[in-house]
Structures are given as structure tokens and as C-alpha cells.
């Protein structure tokens, strides 16, 4: 493609954004797609020049995110998710098999240039693991046999069809009300089941009344922190001439969490209606859906749905832009997300000021999670009272639980807030093997021992009382074949890989934790190493610029405390000869 | 300076440098700011990047600051009066000017209106090559700002029409009410560390300190009293005039301090002849310059780090210079040499220190009256500073102009003195580099700076390179009616076809061998920025 | 507004940060990524303090003062956090002070000293020097870089040359020039802003290397001798020689920034070719002379020409490079001593 054609494409992209620089990620994606899936030095220069951004900044952005390839890759880039939920169900075996089959190591390309093999962090597919992403396409629920078929097909130049038989279940029928419909993504299906009625109803109300209803419903953010949504909205100043932005956080990156994609992939109009009502309530005319970069096909589904909604005059006064991230866990943090959307490296901001005052482009901004916004139509349509009938005190409404790891039917299950964990595990087909440990809120939260979950109810407050957090409700189930130190090492590696590098304790702290855990797991650790780990966990906590540091140390600190003997045994070299790493003697 | 003095009564940057970040619109013309005033360029870039200011750059070369410009107008060389009048034409036609300001603060609007009538956007496009739409946009942008600053440098003054160029800019600024307000003004960026101070101190043929006229009897009387001798009453000669008189034999001796006319002046062959004709040449400098080599007596002096005193910067701020080193060998401070020489000639000059000299300056100079070293210890002071309790004046012309009402001066287009023809078909424009300074006396002693900018070069557009069959890096011969030099070609997108650029720093390939010494009639500034040349690949 | 820091009651200005208030009152709170000109960045986390009645640790660089606030700078919690940061930096970088140019003025060294850290508490990572000496004037060692971002903030926010930025991520993050090319091959104009802002020995003046320890020099504030901007500079002097020039912080017009000539173009001062003695031309070549001889010769000739042809047969070129006082004397010399107004300088050239 000629430079001029590239320029005109990029100019088109630029038009979607209030500020030119925001187009940097889509522009980089575009030039990469035109250059054999690789970003050359010239590509970076071209984008910098076209967007009027410095070369160093453009290069800095390109190398911050994982989805840009500064080195050549094969025609088929095989990327295997090796995060914890995936390793629990055999991802490492898939990697080993691919290495053998293709006769290359991870990070290498086959001599004829057909395949490059990489391992990647969580792909938001913990419930459908193992996953092999081929270029932009996910192949989920992989087995060795399926890998054989996949490679054979790719060798013949064909991308095989995907297996999309994901497990799911619903007791509420609110967020999953269209989940089993044929053609569930179309506006026709959506409307035939009552869709967009809530939006119409909202438009007949005053914006303040809509906001009040959401506030009354006690809806709490589903992204992780559980902050009351209506309260967040009410932080916006009433008298402010600046435009207000609504951002839907669809960067689903917390390992063990894969629920937002269910909504977007199967019922995009539910999200769009939620966004439209919320935007109306807060007075926003421009909304963004910041979706994780790997969900390229879901971004397409959303864009199609937005086009439908526009054509159907549902969102005449609202412009919704789907913006793909490009591989960065930290961009799930709202200020990092805003920076990323502004076309920068995903560095979290110093707070205060908070986004409601100074957010996107320095304007008041509200960032809400997909699931949160998807709850809004129900609240408006049925009223706060109906919403509060679901769930427990102060923890109302339905919740999407992502269940991964050692259960028989990993998947996403819609249950009321406060449902006992045991019920969710049963819904997911029950534990596969003897339960050893569970993480209930996504990887960043303290692990629970089997003995601690007997009566655990899954709502924000109960989890806190039990010493953990509900977070994004990503439930990772581990049976007794699991080595906790190994899980701790993989956890530390994840956070070190994903540390943005902005602040010292997280950047160098996670790096050091990997060093010590690696030493321990490889049988060379000492008591001093364990002490250093504990010291790091204790002092990093609360010291970092964003919650990312706490996210890194909380799970590891809990593993160290709750499975102390396993670590001590390693430090004492007792188990260093046990290559299998399974069947630890230690049980609590 | 002459142009500004005519319009407002005094010629200097009207606003402080810090005001650049208060401007809504900044118009930069004839200044390659990032190269010649990097620190000021940072102010402009910050204003654009972080304060929302809009930048208009008018320059024939695609200089680096154009990257930050909202509008870049590329005029033909030597056509500045035309685009400036053209902007005013649009502003008057569209009634975008500041009527109240013009009414209360200025005189001469009717003449101006008449003068700019013919400068329609179409006419401007025809002469300057600036597309008429772009001119209109620039005019509207400039006029629409509540505070707009004009910054210019030698690219405006080094023309035979230099004074007219400056007067036109002054017209434009007054027309839109941009004088005497924070973030506004018209601001010449001075090239040398103390060029402002040298002017302020009366190192000019027609004025004493603080621009007090030598032909004003009352002032002369005051000087006579202070100095104990009667000074001459008629204005003297400028450098270029003195060079001519040297050639004709009317001037027999020159005492040159800290200047290197053998590289810096136009038409160097002529300069050499002039200096050769002198009976006695004294050069006082820190190095054996090209000029010093022609002297009868060379006097070694101290460099800036080796003496106490003050400099006045481009924004009229007087700041301290402090001695940090001893001069090498027997070298002496200039003041010391001058006083010693004067005393030997029969007129005693004796001062304990530079502080004592400043006391004398303050006594006889109204605008420096409040300056003393004690105050300067606490920071620089902007002149005019009319008393020791006066805080100084960062922004000039706040309530009224120095001369009362501001005067519009009708100007008309005068083409450059020399235009390309068959024999010399290309325009040559000269200028400076970031890594060298003036004639290189100081910078060429730095191995690092020389490594980055080792030698002269000829910048040529890709189109001309093709036409003249020139490869990048090839040795070129450049000839004008006055001389020739050789330097390597550097093909550059910065230039417009038909124009080449040569930095003037390098003595061994001195661009001023080529330049035209035609002078602006009022300011006596030579037309360095335009002459006609030919290029061919050197054999 | 009144607050208490480290048990000292202080009167502070509204809108100030705790760190600024502490500094103004001579109370040391360690900091690395904060600089007056680049502002709070929140990156190093070493300036944390505790505040009575507020949970947790707070970065004093970004925490605004409020009436009655009680700031604790030396609790165990604060010191442990600070030690963690410094220990992590020392163990993951290559911070050898022995021959480091920044020794004595290094902000990381200052914090380590304040906390009494002799040996880093953590395993020392195997870090090799990562030197980029491709630039004429700026010398980089990435292994001494703590990624505080001050150089980047200066390059983009102050001088707006937009050469530096962060590249890569996490522990791999580094300061890059353009597309991560060596500085000498990048679009860098070597203004040295990054050098001036670097708190450690990661970015230093190349010319200064090995020329003398900071404590062996003394500084003289003066005005730059190049263009008309009149930047305020500090000359660093050792043995009657300038070994470094830095921009004067906090003073206009440059507030610490300089250009490549002003910061690095000082070689000429000590150049062997400097004129050191008066010279008189005899028979076409120069010979050295005493001041008496030279000045008497000049005085004699000028007086003779004045007598023969009148004062206007003499011209004086003063200079835009010499001081106000000297220019004053030059024109006085022309007008009073000689008696001519033929005095000018190169303002026009």
C-alpha cells in the first residue's frame, strides 16, 4: 500500500477521536497489518509523522503494548495463553507439543516463515482454555488432537472454524437473557425480547431521575473495586462547560476473568443500551468502549451492533467509539486506560485529581465496567426495587461468575450476588479432583484454602469478611495436584510482565519477587529468600502508584502465609528432587 | 531598531520573553528560532503545546519551528512588506482591527488604509507566492487573538527594505491593538549577547547612552559637563560607511574591538580592500581573527568569563556578568585597555571597577537611572528604570507609546536590490547554524561543536539539485558578482526551488564573499538575506 | 496556613505540596523523581510520608498542604518504605559511586546516606554498564538510570525537543532517543536539559568526565556570552579553568535550560590560541610587545592622525560582545578622547 493510501486511511481513523493522538493504537495496528504483521522502523516513523507525535513517543507506545511486533513473525503467529487458568488445564503441554511438532522453541519462527510460536499472558479465555491465538483468531478448548488438526489446516493455507461451545448458565436471566437465542447479536433479536425499551423509558425521564434510580438500586462496580456506580456518577460537577466522556472498560484482563466478553460477544446491544442510558444520565455525548486488543472479533461485533443501533435511531445523540487496547493488563486501571485512550503508554496517573474531574483529555470522565453498564437497562426498566430483590444487603443484582481451573464445566455463570461459592462450583460441574485452593475474585486477590470456603458467599462484603475480595468474580479452582509455590512464581511472572514500569516498588519489586520465587521453585532457595519475599510483599503493599502493586503482592503474600509449609519445604530443599511437583505432603 | 523607533519612539523588544507563553497567537518571521535562539524557541513550543497558542510562521525556508505552526506562509525572498500589507488589507476589509485602540492610541490610519489598498490577496499571491486563502487565514487568526506576539530577527531586517519591513510589522501590531499588553508586542530577537547593551550604551554614530541624540544641544551640553570636554555635534558614520571612507582614504585609522568584519561583513573582497587602505589598524580581541591578522597593533583582551560588568539581553533586561577566571597571559580587560589608552592620549579615564562605570552611566542616562550593582545582585532589571525605587519596565508602551501616539507608516514594496538573471539565476540567502556562532571565533575552538558542524555547506532544494546535476555531498562552486566560494552540497527539503542557503560562519568558505552590501537606506543594514548567485560543480 | 512537619510548626502557602513546604524550611524529605521544573511524578515513591488522621502512606511531592496537617517523615513505616525503594534501585541497577561523576551531588546517594544503607538488602542483579557515548556532549549509562522520567519531562515539557521518551515496559523499560537509536544518531540537539535534570549519574556531561570532583570546584553565576537571550549560567571552576557549565535554576529567562553552545561551547576560554600579549606588526609580521610599547604606539598614531586630518579621520568599532560598561567607555573614548561620533558596532550584521 502506498504511503498516500496509508495516510488517507489513518486520517479516517483520526476523525473518530477528539484528539489526533488517540489514533495512535489503531494507526499502529493498521500499518502493522499492511506490513506482514510487523511494525518496522519506517512504520513507526510514518505514524509519528502522520499524527504529529514524536518518534520516541510513538516507539515508546509501540513497545509498551505487547501486540505490536517489532521483529518479523511468521505467516501464522501462534500465541498460547499460559496464564494460571490455562496452565491448570494443560497449556504448557500444548506449548511443549507445538515446540516439538514445529521443531522450534518459543519465540522462534519456522525456517520457511510459516509459524512463529509465542506464549502470552491471559487472553481472557480462562474458561475455554487452553487457547491458541492464531494471528487475530482464538482457537479455544484446545487439545493435542485439535492442535494437530489446526496445524494441518494452517499448512494447507486454511484457517479452520472455531469451537464456540462455551459453557454457561444463568439463574437470573438478566445479563444472559439472550444468551441462548439464535442470532443473539442482532438488533432484531434484541428488540424482540424487549430490548431498547429501557432506553426509551429513560429518555422520558429527566437525566437526574435516571441517575437517582441507579443510585437507589445500589449498583456496585463489577470491574473489581465494587464502588457504587450512582455515587461515582454524582461526582461529576453540575456546572461545567467541558464535555463529559463515558468510557466502558472492556479491557477484561484480570486472569481468571472472562465474563465481559460473554456479554459483548453474545448480546452487544445490551451493553450499547446500558451505555446509552448511562450517557444520558450523566450528560455525555461521546462514549468509548475500550476493549482489550486481543478481542478483535468482539470489537467487530460491537461495531456492527453500533451501526445497527444508529441505523435504528436508537442512539442518535450519542457517538460510541470502539477502541482496541493493544496488550496491557494495567490499562484495566481507569487512569491508565484513559492515558492509553489518549494515545500514550498505559501509565496510571497520580490521583487526585480523579477522572470525574480531570479524565480523558482533561475533561470529566466516567469509567464503568461492561457488566456494570449491562445492569443499567434492567434497573431502568424494572426499577431499583426490583433490582434490589436480587442479591444480598448492600450487594444487589446479578453477577457473572467466571469459573476456571479444576472444575468439570468451566465457564460463565450468572447468579445473584451473595450466592454461596459451593453453588457456583456445582453449577460449573463440580471440582475436578480434591479441592486445594480457590481464588474467587481474579488472580490479584488472596487465595482461599479449601477449608475457608465452606460457607463463603460471593458478594463484596462477605468476601472481605472472609479475608479475600470478590474483585471481578474470576474464580480459579485448584485441586491438590497443584504446587502453590509454582502458582506463586507464575503469578509473580505475570505481574512482572505486566508491570508498566512507572513506579519503582512495582517495577523492581515484581522483578525481584520473580528472582526469589524462581530460585525457590528450582530448588536453590533458602530461608533468607523466603524472608526477602515476605519483606517485599509487606512493604510494596500500599506503596505503589496504582493498585497494580497491591494486586501483585496480595495473592503471593496469601500463598506464602496460607501454604507456608510448602514454601519452607522448598527452602529446606526437602522437595527439590520431586520433579513432578505434585502430591505435596502438606495439607492444611 | 530604526523602524520601531519611528513607530513607537523606541526600538527594542516591547515585551519580556516570558510573555510569549501568554500570547494567544504568535507570529514568527525571519527568525530560525530553534537554531538561533533555542531557549526562546522553547517558550514558543511550550506556548503551542501546552498553552493552546496558535503559531503563524512566515519564512521562505521550512525551518524546524514550522512543525509547530498552525499556518506556515512561504514568501518569496524580500517580499515581506507585501504579505504584511496584505494581512492588513484583509484585516481592514473585514473590519477585524481594534477600532478603539487605533482611535485612542495611534495616528495615521487613513494613510495606512490608502497604502494597503492595492495589497489584495491576489496581488500578494502574485508577488510573494503565498496562496491567497492562506494569507486570509493568517490575517484572521492574528487579528482574532486577544493578545498576539510578533517575533522577528535578521530575516526581516537584513534587507534593503529592512526598515520598511519592521515598520509594517509595527503597523500590523498597532492595528490589532497588540502593543502595550501582556502577551503582545513586537519583539526583535537580538543575535549577540550584548547587542542591545551596545546600542543602549551609545555605541552608535547618532546617539549617546539611552538613545539620547548627539545632535540635540541640550543633551550634548549634559555630556560635555559629565565628560569635561565638548563632544562633536554631527552624527558620525556607520560601520559600512566607515569601510567606504576607509577605501576612499577619508578614514585613516580604525580601532576595532571584538569584531571580525573580515568574515561578518558583506562583500568581503571590498572589506579587505578597505582595511588594506588604512594607515593604522588596531584590533583588540581574544583571538587572532581574520581581521586581527591585518592589524598594525593587536591588543589581547579578556573573554566574558574573565571580567565583571553587565549585559543587556534582548528583552532589555540588564544582568550581571561576573568574573570567574583570570585572563590568559598578559591579556587585559577591555575597559582597562581603553582607559589606559585614553589616558596616554591625554584624556584621563580612571575607574576603580565596572561598578563605578555603571554609576556614571546611571547618572547621565534616564532609562538606566535606577540601575546599580546592588540591585542587580537580586536579579536582572528591565529598562527603562528611572530611579532606584523604580521596578523596571518589562512591558513597554502600556499606557502610551514612548513618543505619545503610535504612528502608522505607509510602506510600499521595494524589490531586493539584486534579482536573479540569466547569469546568476538563483537566490542566495544566508543564516546561522545551531552549532556555530557568528564568525566561529568561539565555537570553532570546541572539538565537539566542530565535529557536529565541521564545515560550510550549500543547502539546495532537490529540484535545483536535479536541474544543476548536483549530488548530495558534492563540492560546489557558488559565484556572485562579487566573488566565489566552494562548499559541499547538502540537498534539503527545507528550501524552495530557486533558492540556496549558506551559513556564514566559515571563513574558509565565507558566504559574505558573495553577499551584496546594498544597504537599507535608514538602518544601514546590508542585504545579507538576498542576492543572486550561480552554482556549478567545482572542478 | 500552619502545618507541622517532623514536629516543627511551619507557616506555609496554600497550594504548596508538603515536599515544597519541607524544602523551603530546610527539612529533608528524600525524593528522586520530583524536580521543581518537572513537578510531581509519583514514580519513585521515596518521598512518602504519613499524615496524622489519614490512612496509609502519601507521596509528599503530590500531597497538598492543609490547615493543621501533621506530617510524619520518620516513622518506621515511612523509613521501611523508603528503604525498600532504595534497596530495590541499588540491587537492580549498577550504582557504583567510585568514579561516578555524580558522586557527591547524586540524589540517590543522598537518600541512601540518609537511610544509612551500606549494602543493598536484596540480591544484586547482574547488571552490566550500558553506555551510550555516541553523542558529542551527553554521556549515558542506562545501568545507572532509575527511570525517574525527569529527563523525559524536560525534553518534552520544557525544551520541547521531543527526543526522549520511555520505551518498552516494566523492568525492561528504558529511556530511548527517537526509535531507540544511540543519542548521537538521533534528532537530539544536545541542549543538555536531560543532563541538568538527571538525579543520578545516568546522564552526564561528557566533557566533564574526569575533570574534577564537584567539591573541588566552585561555581560562579554569570550571563552566557553567546546570543542575546542572556541565559543565566553557573560556571564550574577548577584551577582557573571552566570544567562545566550548568543553567541557573529558578532564574529567568532560561530557568535552568540552555542551548548546546551555551552549555558546551566553553573550550575557547582555555584555548592555547588565545592572544596573551600585545603584538606589533613590523616588516609585515607580528612581534610580541609590552603593553607600554603597544599602547604608546597606538596613542602616538591616533593623536598624529587626529592632528593631521581631524578626529573624523578615525573610526571606532565597538562590540556587541563586550559589556555595557566597556561599550560606554568605547563611545566615550570616541567622543571625548578622539572627538568623533564615528562609533558603531555590528548590531546590523
mmCIF file of N, CA, C and O in Angstrom, chain C residues 101-153:
data_model
loop_
_atom_site.group_PDB
_atom_site.id
_atom_site.type_symbol
_atom_site.label_atom_id
_atom_site.label_comp_id
_atom_site.label_asym_id
_atom_site.label_seq_id
_atom_site.Cartn_x
_atom_site.Cartn_y
_atom_site.Cartn_z
ATOM 1 N N UNK C 101 30.744 10.473 38.093
ATOM 2 C CA UNK C 101 30.833 11.943 38.066
ATOM 3 C C UNK C 101 29.851 12.591 39.034
ATOM 4 O O UNK C 101 30.025 13.718 39.456
ATOM 5 N N UNK C 102 28.778 11.872 39.342
ATOM 6 C CA UNK C 102 27.720 12.450 40.156
ATOM 7 C C UNK C 102 28.012 12.280 41.654
ATOM 8 O O UNK C 102 27.274 12.789 42.480
ATOM 9 N N UNK C 103 29.081 11.574 41.955
ATOM 10 C CA UNK C 103 29.433 11.329 43.351
ATOM 11 C C UNK C 103 29.498 12.658 44.107
ATOM 12 O O UNK C 103 30.246 13.551 43.761
ATOM 13 N N UNK C 104 28.670 12.758 45.129
ATOM 14 C CA UNK C 104 28.648 13.998 45.907
ATOM 15 C C UNK C 104 27.462 14.876 45.592
ATOM 16 O O UNK C 104 27.042 15.693 46.408
ATOM 17 N N UNK C 105 26.912 14.721 44.386
ATOM 18 C CA UNK C 105 25.720 15.504 44.053
ATOM 19 C C UNK C 105 24.604 14.594 43.557
ATOM 20 O O UNK C 105 23.643 15.035 42.950
ATOM 21 N N UNK C 106 24.745 13.279 43.830
ATOM 22 C CA UNK C 106 23.773 12.297 43.361
ATOM 23 C C UNK C 106 22.620 12.212 44.359
ATOM 24 O O UNK C 106 22.827 12.047 45.552
ATOM 25 N N UNK C 107 21.416 12.314 43.844
ATOM 26 C CA UNK C 107 20.274 12.303 44.749
ATOM 27 C C UNK C 107 19.983 10.913 45.300
ATOM 28 O O UNK C 107 19.467 10.761 46.403
ATOM 29 N N UNK C 108 20.336 9.885 44.535
ATOM 30 C CA UNK C 108 20.164 8.516 45.031
ATOM 31 C C UNK C 108 21.158 8.248 46.164
ATOM 32 O O UNK C 108 20.809 7.654 47.186
ATOM 33 N N UNK C 109 22.373 8.712 45.955
ATOM 34 C CA UNK C 109 23.390 8.579 47.008
ATOM 35 C C UNK C 109 22.934 9.306 48.281
ATOM 36 O O UNK C 109 23.082 8.804 49.392
ATOM 37 N N UNK C 110 22.339 10.479 48.098
ATOM 38 C CA UNK C 110 21.850 11.249 49.248
ATOM 39 C C UNK C 110 20.802 10.468 50.037
ATOM 40 O O UNK C 110 20.819 10.447 51.262
ATOM 41 N N UNK C 111 19.877 9.833 49.309
ATOM 42 C CA UNK C 111 18.829 9.084 50.010
ATOM 43 C C UNK C 111 19.425 7.876 50.726
ATOM 44 O O UNK C 111 19.078 7.583 51.867
ATOM 45 N N UNK C 112 20.343 7.183 50.034
ATOM 46 C CA UNK C 112 20.980 6.015 50.648
ATOM 47 C C UNK C 112 21.710 6.427 51.930
ATOM 48 O O UNK C 112 21.653 5.741 52.950
ATOM 49 N N UNK C 113 22.378 7.566 51.854
ATOM 50 C CA UNK C 113 23.106 8.078 53.020
ATOM 51 C C UNK C 113 22.143 8.398 54.157
ATOM 52 O O UNK C 113 22.339 8.018 55.310
ATOM 53 N N UNK C 114 21.055 9.072 53.802
ATOM 54 C CA UNK C 114 20.034 9.447 54.785
ATOM 55 C C UNK C 114 19.481 8.213 55.486
ATOM 56 O O UNK C 114 19.241 8.207 56.695
ATOM 57 N N UNK C 115 19.291 7.139 54.722
ATOM 58 C CA UNK C 115 18.709 5.927 55.297
ATOM 59 C C UNK C 115 19.767 4.999 55.880
ATOM 60 O O UNK C 115 19.449 3.972 56.462
ATOM 61 N N UNK C 116 21.025 5.359 55.700
ATOM 62 C CA UNK C 116 22.106 4.545 56.244
ATOM 63 C C UNK C 116 22.264 3.208 55.556
ATOM 64 O O UNK C 116 22.613 2.204 56.181
ATOM 65 N N UNK C 117 22.013 3.177 54.265
ATOM 66 C CA UNK C 117 22.145 1.911 53.536
ATOM 67 C C UNK C 117 23.566 1.771 53.010
ATOM 68 O O UNK C 117 24.036 2.584 52.224
ATOM 69 N N UNK C 118 24.235 0.728 53.472
ATOM 70 C CA UNK C 118 25.618 0.497 53.050
ATOM 71 C C UNK C 118 25.628 -0.536 51.924
ATOM 72 O O UNK C 118 26.169 -0.311 50.852
ATOM 73 N N UNK C 119 24.964 -1.669 52.204
ATOM 74 C CA UNK C 119 24.883 -2.737 51.200
ATOM 75 C C UNK C 119 23.407 -2.987 50.924
ATOM 76 O O UNK C 119 22.614 -3.078 51.855
ATOM 77 N N UNK C 120 23.023 -3.108 49.669
ATOM 78 C CA UNK C 120 21.617 -3.339 49.361
ATOM 79 C C UNK C 120 21.092 -4.609 50.025
ATOM 80 O O UNK C 120 21.821 -5.600 50.130
ATOM 81 N N UNK C 121 19.871 -4.547 50.489
ATOM 82 C CA UNK C 121 19.297 -5.666 51.231
ATOM 83 C C UNK C 121 18.957 -6.847 50.328
ATOM 84 O O UNK C 121 18.803 -7.958 50.800
ATOM 85 N N UNK C 122 18.837 -6.586 49.044
ATOM 86 C CA UNK C 122 18.410 -7.665 48.152
ATOM 87 C C UNK C 122 19.563 -8.199 47.334
ATOM 88 O O UNK C 122 20.627 -7.594 47.240
ATOM 89 N N UNK C 123 19.246 -9.316 46.710
ATOM 90 C CA UNK C 123 20.192 -9.930 45.798
ATOM 91 C C UNK C 123 20.609 -8.928 44.725
ATOM 92 O O UNK C 123 19.764 -8.273 44.112
ATOM 93 N N UNK C 124 21.910 -8.798 44.485
ATOM 94 C CA UNK C 124 22.381 -7.861 43.470
ATOM 95 C C UNK C 124 22.242 -8.496 42.090
ATOM 96 O O UNK C 124 22.904 -9.488 41.787
ATOM 97 N N UNK C 125 21.397 -7.905 41.280
ATOM 98 C CA UNK C 125 21.228 -8.418 39.927
ATOM 99 C C UNK C 125 22.526 -8.195 39.152
ATOM 100 O O UNK C 125 23.283 -7.280 39.442
ATOM 101 N N UNK C 126 22.762 -9.061 38.202
ATOM 102 C CA UNK C 126 23.985 -8.953 37.410
ATOM 103 C C UNK C 126 23.773 -7.914 36.318
ATOM 104 O O UNK C 126 23.270 -8.211 35.238
ATOM 105 N N UNK C 127 24.130 -6.683 36.636
ATOM 106 C CA UNK C 127 23.866 -5.589 35.696
ATOM 107 C C UNK C 127 25.181 -5.122 35.085
ATOM 108 O O UNK C 127 26.149 -4.862 35.796
ATOM 109 N N UNK C 128 25.201 -5.060 33.777
ATOM 110 C CA UNK C 128 26.407 -4.569 33.085
ATOM 111 C C UNK C 128 26.209 -3.083 32.753
ATOM 112 O O UNK C 128 25.084 -2.655 32.499
ATOM 113 N N UNK C 129 27.303 -2.337 32.726
ATOM 114 C CA UNK C 129 27.148 -0.944 32.287
ATOM 115 C C UNK C 129 26.530 -0.925 30.884
ATOM 116 O O UNK C 129 26.852 -1.782 30.066
ATOM 117 N N UNK C 130 25.666 0.019 30.658
ATOM 118 C CA UNK C 130 25.009 0.094 29.354
ATOM 119 C C UNK C 130 25.228 1.510 28.837
ATOM 120 O O UNK C 130 24.422 2.402 29.046
ATOM 121 N N UNK C 131 26.372 1.671 28.196
ATOM 122 C CA UNK C 131 26.844 3.028 27.902
ATOM 123 C C UNK C 131 26.527 3.447 26.474
ATOM 124 O O UNK C 131 26.664 2.665 25.547
ATOM 125 N N UNK C 132 26.062 4.666 26.354
ATOM 126 C CA UNK C 132 25.866 5.264 25.039
ATOM 127 C C UNK C 132 26.713 6.527 25.009
ATOM 128 O O UNK C 132 26.363 7.533 25.604
ATOM 129 N N UNK C 133 27.869 6.445 24.347
ATOM 130 C CA UNK C 133 28.697 7.657 24.274
ATOM 131 C C UNK C 133 28.763 8.174 22.833
ATOM 132 O O UNK C 133 29.729 8.795 22.422
ATOM 133 N N UNK C 134 27.676 7.939 22.111
ATOM 134 C CA UNK C 134 27.645 8.335 20.700
ATOM 135 C C UNK C 134 27.470 9.837 20.514
ATOM 136 O O UNK C 134 27.746 10.373 19.450
ATOM 137 N N UNK C 135 27.004 10.501 21.547
ATOM 138 C CA UNK C 135 26.764 11.938 21.439
ATOM 139 C C UNK C 135 28.049 12.703 21.775
ATOM 140 O O UNK C 135 28.881 12.233 22.547
ATOM 141 N N UNK C 136 28.222 13.857 21.180
ATOM 142 C CA UNK C 136 29.427 14.643 21.437
ATOM 143 C C UNK C 136 29.491 15.133 22.875
ATOM 144 O O UNK C 136 30.566 15.268 23.442
ATOM 145 N N UNK C 137 28.353 15.460 23.427
ATOM 146 C CA UNK C 137 28.375 16.166 24.713
ATOM 147 C C UNK C 137 27.657 15.450 25.850
ATOM 148 O O UNK C 137 27.839 15.793 27.003
ATOM 149 N N UNK C 138 26.797 14.498 25.506
ATOM 150 C CA UNK C 138 25.987 13.859 26.534
ATOM 151 C C UNK C 138 26.388 12.396 26.640
ATOM 152 O O UNK C 138 26.479 11.698 25.633
ATOM 153 N N UNK C 139 26.645 11.947 27.847
ATOM 154 C CA UNK C 139 27.134 10.595 28.084
ATOM 155 C C UNK C 139 26.103 9.845 28.913
ATOM 156 O O UNK C 139 25.709 10.299 29.987
ATOM 157 N N UNK C 140 25.647 8.729 28.390
ATOM 158 C CA UNK C 140 24.592 7.982 29.079
ATOM 159 C C UNK C 140 25.094 6.631 29.563
ATOM 160 O O UNK C 140 25.838 5.957 28.855
ATOM 161 N N UNK C 141 24.656 6.275 30.756
ATOM 162 C CA UNK C 141 24.847 4.907 31.233
ATOM 163 C C UNK C 141 23.498 4.445 31.774
ATOM 164 O O UNK C 141 23.111 4.796 32.885
ATOM 165 N N UNK C 142 22.813 3.671 30.948
ATOM 166 C CA UNK C 142 21.454 3.257 31.318
ATOM 167 C C UNK C 142 21.442 2.414 32.592
ATOM 168 O O UNK C 142 20.423 2.350 33.267
ATOM 169 N N UNK C 143 22.562 1.779 32.922
ATOM 170 C CA UNK C 143 22.559 0.943 34.127
ATOM 171 C C UNK C 143 22.500 1.795 35.399
ATOM 172 O O UNK C 143 22.242 1.278 36.473
ATOM 173 N N UNK C 144 22.734 3.076 35.277
ATOM 174 C CA UNK C 144 22.598 3.963 36.430
ATOM 175 C C UNK C 144 21.256 4.708 36.420
ATOM 176 O O UNK C 144 21.030 5.614 37.218
ATOM 177 N N UNK C 145 20.413 4.361 35.460
ATOM 178 C CA UNK C 145 19.144 5.077 35.303
ATOM 179 C C UNK C 145 18.089 4.490 36.237
ATOM 180 O O UNK C 145 17.943 3.280 36.332
ATOM 181 N N UNK C 146 17.375 5.357 36.929
ATOM 182 C CA UNK C 146 16.329 4.897 37.840
ATOM 183 C C UNK C 146 14.942 5.163 37.266
ATOM 184 O O UNK C 146 13.936 5.057 37.958
ATOM 185 N N UNK C 147 14.865 5.538 35.994
ATOM 186 C CA UNK C 147 13.602 5.753 35.288
ATOM 187 C C UNK C 147 12.690 6.752 36.007
ATOM 188 O O UNK C 147 11.483 6.570 36.058
ATOM 189 N N UNK C 148 13.298 7.803 36.524
ATOM 190 C CA UNK C 148 12.501 8.808 37.225
ATOM 191 C C UNK C 148 11.719 9.672 36.235
ATOM 192 O O UNK C 148 10.744 10.320 36.582
ATOM 193 N N UNK C 149 12.200 9.707 34.993
ATOM 194 C CA UNK C 149 11.458 10.425 33.956
ATOM 195 C C UNK C 149 11.715 11.925 33.904
ATOM 196 O O UNK C 149 11.094 12.628 33.114
ATOM 197 N N UNK C 150 12.635 12.407 34.728
ATOM 198 C CA UNK C 150 12.884 13.858 34.713
ATOM 199 C C UNK C 150 13.457 14.306 33.384
ATOM 200 O O UNK C 150 13.085 15.358 32.852
ATOM 201 N N UNK C 151 14.377 13.527 32.827
ATOM 202 C CA UNK C 151 14.966 13.897 31.535
ATOM 203 C C UNK C 151 13.887 13.953 30.459
ATOM 204 O O UNK C 151 13.877 14.838 29.599
ATOM 205 N N UNK C 152 12.966 13.000 30.527
ATOM 206 C CA UNK C 152 11.911 12.922 29.517
ATOM 207 C C UNK C 152 10.954 14.103 29.677
ATOM 208 O O UNK C 152 10.561 14.741 28.695
ATOM 209 N N UNK C 153 10.634 14.397 30.924
ATOM 210 C CA UNK C 153 9.746 15.542 31.169
ATOM 211 C C UNK C 153 10.401 16.830 30.689
ATOM 212 O O UNK C 153 9.744 17.699 30.113
#
